[in-house]
């Protein structure tokens, strides 16, 4: 039986990019992420020199970010990270680009975009997040629900 503590702090509605449901700890950045030269695909670590997440791995996290930047290599890098087991479990992004969409598709990672509220304002690193690509929803808790 669920309790009030099990209810999410906020539910954000958006548009499905990739179906499926995944949940995990959020990793949030207000900076776009470069794939080619910006990510170590062997560890899922951001290596971009001036990025606020430099040295931080997004492996097995829900990656919440504005979007992708750089070349068409973005999807290839993220796909290789997935094959190594170092990809995000889900993604939420604000700016739909072909790079971000293709990256989500090749990783088969539940992804939502075009949200009714800005996820960058409502989700913080460490929150527990469930991304439901089927329904286009993002549920956010302060900690993992019991």
mmCIF file of C-alpha atoms in Angstrom:
data_model
loop_
_atom_site.group_PDB
_atom_site.id
_atom_site.type_symbol
_atom_site.label_atom_id
_atom_site.label_comp_id
_atom_site.label_asym_id
_atom_site.label_seq_id
_atom_site.Cartn_x
_atom_site.Cartn_y
_atom_site.Cartn_z
ATOM 1 C CA UNK A 1 0.000 0.000 0.000
ATOM 2 C CA UNK A 2 1.470 3.355 -0.985
ATOM 3 C CA UNK A 3 1.668 6.240 1.429
ATOM 4 C CA UNK A 4 1.824 10.003 1.040
ATOM 5 C CA UNK A 5 5.607 9.650 1.132
ATOM 6 C CA UNK A 6 5.434 7.546 -2.032
ATOM 7 C CA UNK A 7 3.757 10.321 -4.025
ATOM 8 C CA UNK A 8 6.104 12.308 -6.235
ATOM 9 C CA UNK A 9 6.987 15.876 -5.277
ATOM 10 C CA UNK A 10 6.190 16.975 -8.818
ATOM 11 C CA UNK A 11 4.959 15.449 -12.071
ATOM 12 C CA UNK A 12 6.111 17.040 -15.303
ATOM 13 C CA UNK A 13 4.341 16.330 -18.590
ATOM 14 C CA UNK A 14 6.134 16.367 -21.922
ATOM 15 C CA UNK A 15 6.468 14.684 -25.265
ATOM 16 C CA UNK A 16 7.827 11.177 -25.748
ATOM 17 C CA UNK A 17 11.027 10.856 -27.700
ATOM 18 C CA UNK A 18 11.712 7.207 -26.833
ATOM 19 C CA UNK A 19 9.188 4.902 -25.122
ATOM 20 C CA UNK A 20 9.836 2.865 -22.026
ATOM 21 C CA UNK A 21 10.066 3.494 -18.307
ATOM 22 C CA UNK A 22 13.246 3.898 -16.280
ATOM 23 C CA UNK A 23 14.125 5.477 -12.988
ATOM 24 C CA UNK A 24 17.176 6.470 -11.075
ATOM 25 C CA UNK A 25 19.113 9.249 -9.443
ATOM 26 C CA UNK A 26 19.079 12.531 -11.361
ATOM 27 C CA UNK A 27 22.185 14.183 -12.730
ATOM 28 C CA UNK A 28 21.313 17.742 -13.746
ATOM 29 C CA UNK A 29 23.243 20.317 -15.742
ATOM 30 C CA UNK A 30 22.237 23.641 -17.248
ATOM 31 C CA UNK A 31 24.930 23.240 -19.909
ATOM 32 C CA UNK A 32 24.545 21.372 -23.175
ATOM 33 C CA UNK A 33 26.753 18.311 -23.586
ATOM 34 C CA UNK A 34 29.135 17.633 -26.444
ATOM 35 C CA UNK A 35 29.438 13.997 -27.491
ATOM 36 C CA UNK A 36 32.538 13.966 -29.671
ATOM 37 C CA UNK A 37 35.412 15.089 -27.450
ATOM 38 C CA UNK A 38 33.094 15.881 -24.538
ATOM 39 C CA UNK A 39 32.394 12.409 -23.145
ATOM 40 C CA UNK A 40 34.581 9.446 -22.263
ATOM 41 C CA UNK A 41 32.480 6.612 -23.686
ATOM 42 C CA UNK A 42 34.373 4.017 -21.636
ATOM 43 C CA UNK A 43 33.220 5.540 -18.320
ATOM 44 C CA UNK A 44 30.274 7.770 -19.239
ATOM 45 C CA UNK A 45 32.229 10.685 -17.793
ATOM 46 C CA UNK A 46 31.960 14.243 -19.061
ATOM 47 C CA UNK A 47 35.468 15.337 -20.084
ATOM 48 C CA UNK A 48 34.621 18.640 -21.764
ATOM 49 C CA UNK A 49 37.171 21.093 -20.339
ATOM 50 C CA UNK A 50 34.871 23.895 -19.155
ATOM 51 C CA UNK A 51 31.740 21.871 -18.415
ATOM 52 C CA UNK A 52 30.215 22.028 -14.924
ATOM 53 C CA UNK A 53 30.031 18.198 -14.894
ATOM 54 C CA UNK A 54 33.670 17.674 -15.910
ATOM 55 C CA UNK A 55 34.829 14.476 -14.216
ATOM 56 C CA UNK A 56 31.280 13.304 -13.386
ATOM 57 C CA UNK A 57 29.790 10.126 -14.871
ATOM 58 C CA UNK A 58 26.208 9.969 -16.103
ATOM 59 C CA UNK A 59 26.299 6.152 -16.161
ATOM 60 C CA UNK A 60 23.074 4.676 -14.766
ATOM 61 C CA UNK A 61 21.674 8.140 -13.932
ATOM 62 C CA UNK A 62 18.714 10.051 -15.288
ATOM 63 C CA UNK A 63 20.442 12.754 -17.311
ATOM 64 C CA UNK A 64 18.571 16.073 -17.184
ATOM 65 C CA UNK A 65 20.113 18.661 -19.494
ATOM 66 C CA UNK A 66 19.219 21.381 -22.012
ATOM 67 C CA UNK A 67 20.296 19.341 -25.042
ATOM 68 C CA UNK A 68 23.150 18.170 -27.225
ATOM 69 C CA UNK A 69 25.787 20.264 -28.918
ATOM 70 C CA UNK A 70 28.504 19.552 -31.392
ATOM 71 C CA UNK A 71 28.723 17.252 -34.361
ATOM 72 C CA UNK A 72 26.689 14.323 -35.552
ATOM 73 C CA UNK A 73 29.112 12.124 -33.603
ATOM 74 C CA UNK A 74 27.009 12.755 -30.472
ATOM 75 C CA UNK A 75 24.717 9.789 -31.071
ATOM 76 C CA UNK A 76 27.633 7.475 -31.893
ATOM 77 C CA UNK A 77 29.470 8.342 -28.683
ATOM 78 C CA UNK A 78 26.347 7.848 -26.561
ATOM 79 C CA UNK A 79 25.542 4.583 -28.361
ATOM 80 C CA UNK A 80 29.043 3.277 -27.620
ATOM 81 C CA UNK A 81 28.625 4.329 -23.969
ATOM 82 C CA UNK A 82 25.413 2.270 -23.918
ATOM 83 C CA UNK A 83 27.194 -0.776 -25.316
ATOM 84 C CA UNK A 84 29.783 -0.408 -22.533
ATOM 85 C CA UNK A 85 27.049 -0.153 -19.872
ATOM 86 C CA UNK A 86 27.976 3.475 -19.194
ATOM 87 C CA UNK A 87 24.943 5.338 -20.574
ATOM 88 C CA UNK A 88 22.179 7.183 -18.738
ATOM 89 C CA UNK A 89 19.142 5.027 -17.837
ATOM 90 C CA UNK A 90 16.863 7.817 -19.060
ATOM 91 C CA UNK A 91 17.102 11.349 -20.421
ATOM 92 C CA UNK A 92 15.133 14.550 -20.106
ATOM 93 C CA UNK A 93 16.082 17.522 -22.259
ATOM 94 C CA UNK A 94 14.619 20.894 -23.193
ATOM 95 C CA UNK A 95 15.913 21.519 -26.693
ATOM 96 C CA UNK A 96 14.984 18.938 -29.305
ATOM 97 C CA UNK A 97 17.742 18.479 -31.839
ATOM 98 C CA UNK A 98 18.432 15.668 -34.242
ATOM 99 C CA UNK A 99 21.609 14.861 -32.253
ATOM 100 C CA UNK A 100 19.777 14.433 -28.940
ATOM 101 C CA UNK A 101 16.835 12.579 -30.484
ATOM 102 C CA UNK A 102 19.038 10.181 -32.459
ATOM 103 C CA UNK A 103 21.205 9.598 -29.379
ATOM 104 C CA UNK A 104 18.139 8.643 -27.349
ATOM 105 C CA UNK A 105 16.858 6.377 -30.123
ATOM 106 C CA UNK A 106 20.117 4.479 -30.680
ATOM 107 C CA UNK A 107 20.512 3.982 -26.913
ATOM 108 C CA UNK A 108 16.833 2.931 -26.593
ATOM 109 C CA UNK A 109 16.752 5.106 -23.486
ATOM 110 C CA UNK A 110 13.367 6.362 -22.237
ATOM 111 C CA UNK A 111 13.384 10.074 -23.065
ATOM 112 C CA UNK A 112 10.982 12.989 -22.667
ATOM 113 C CA UNK A 113 11.247 16.554 -24.026
ATOM 114 C CA UNK A 114 9.084 19.657 -24.616
ATOM 115 C CA UNK A 115 7.888 19.697 -21.013
ATOM 116 C CA UNK A 116 5.045 21.779 -19.578
ATOM 117 C CA UNK A 117 7.416 22.954 -16.824
ATOM 118 C CA UNK A 118 11.172 23.483 -17.011
ATOM 119 C CA UNK A 119 12.775 20.300 -15.630
ATOM 120 C CA UNK A 120 15.994 22.228 -14.992
ATOM 121 C CA UNK A 121 14.090 24.341 -12.451
ATOM 122 C CA UNK A 122 12.283 21.425 -10.786
ATOM 123 C CA UNK A 123 14.824 18.586 -10.686
ATOM 124 C CA UNK A 124 18.109 18.722 -8.832
ATOM 125 C CA UNK A 125 21.051 16.341 -8.821
ATOM 126 C CA UNK A 126 20.354 13.536 -6.373
ATOM 127 C CA UNK A 127 16.555 13.574 -6.747
ATOM 128 C CA UNK A 128 14.929 10.248 -7.637
ATOM 129 C CA UNK A 129 13.283 10.479 -11.068
ATOM 130 C CA UNK A 130 11.029 8.143 -13.038
ATOM 131 C CA UNK A 131 10.879 8.860 -16.761
ATOM 132 C CA UNK A 132 7.865 7.310 -18.452
ATOM 133 C CA UNK A 133 8.447 7.716 -22.167
ATOM 134 C CA UNK A 134 5.203 5.879 -22.916
ATOM 135 C CA UNK A 135 3.075 8.443 -21.049
ATOM 136 C CA UNK A 136 5.402 11.406 -21.542
ATOM 137 C CA UNK A 137 5.714 11.992 -17.796
ATOM 138 C CA UNK A 138 8.550 12.666 -15.395
ATOM 139 C CA UNK A 139 7.918 11.994 -11.708
ATOM 140 C CA UNK A 140 10.299 13.508 -9.172
ATOM 141 C CA UNK A 141 10.927 12.543 -5.535
ATOM 142 C CA UNK A 142 13.449 13.984 -3.069
ATOM 143 C CA UNK A 143 14.629 10.419 -2.437
ATOM 144 C CA UNK A 144 13.880 6.953 -3.732
ATOM 145 C CA UNK A 145 10.297 6.010 -2.780
ATOM 146 C CA UNK A 146 9.841 3.085 -0.401
#
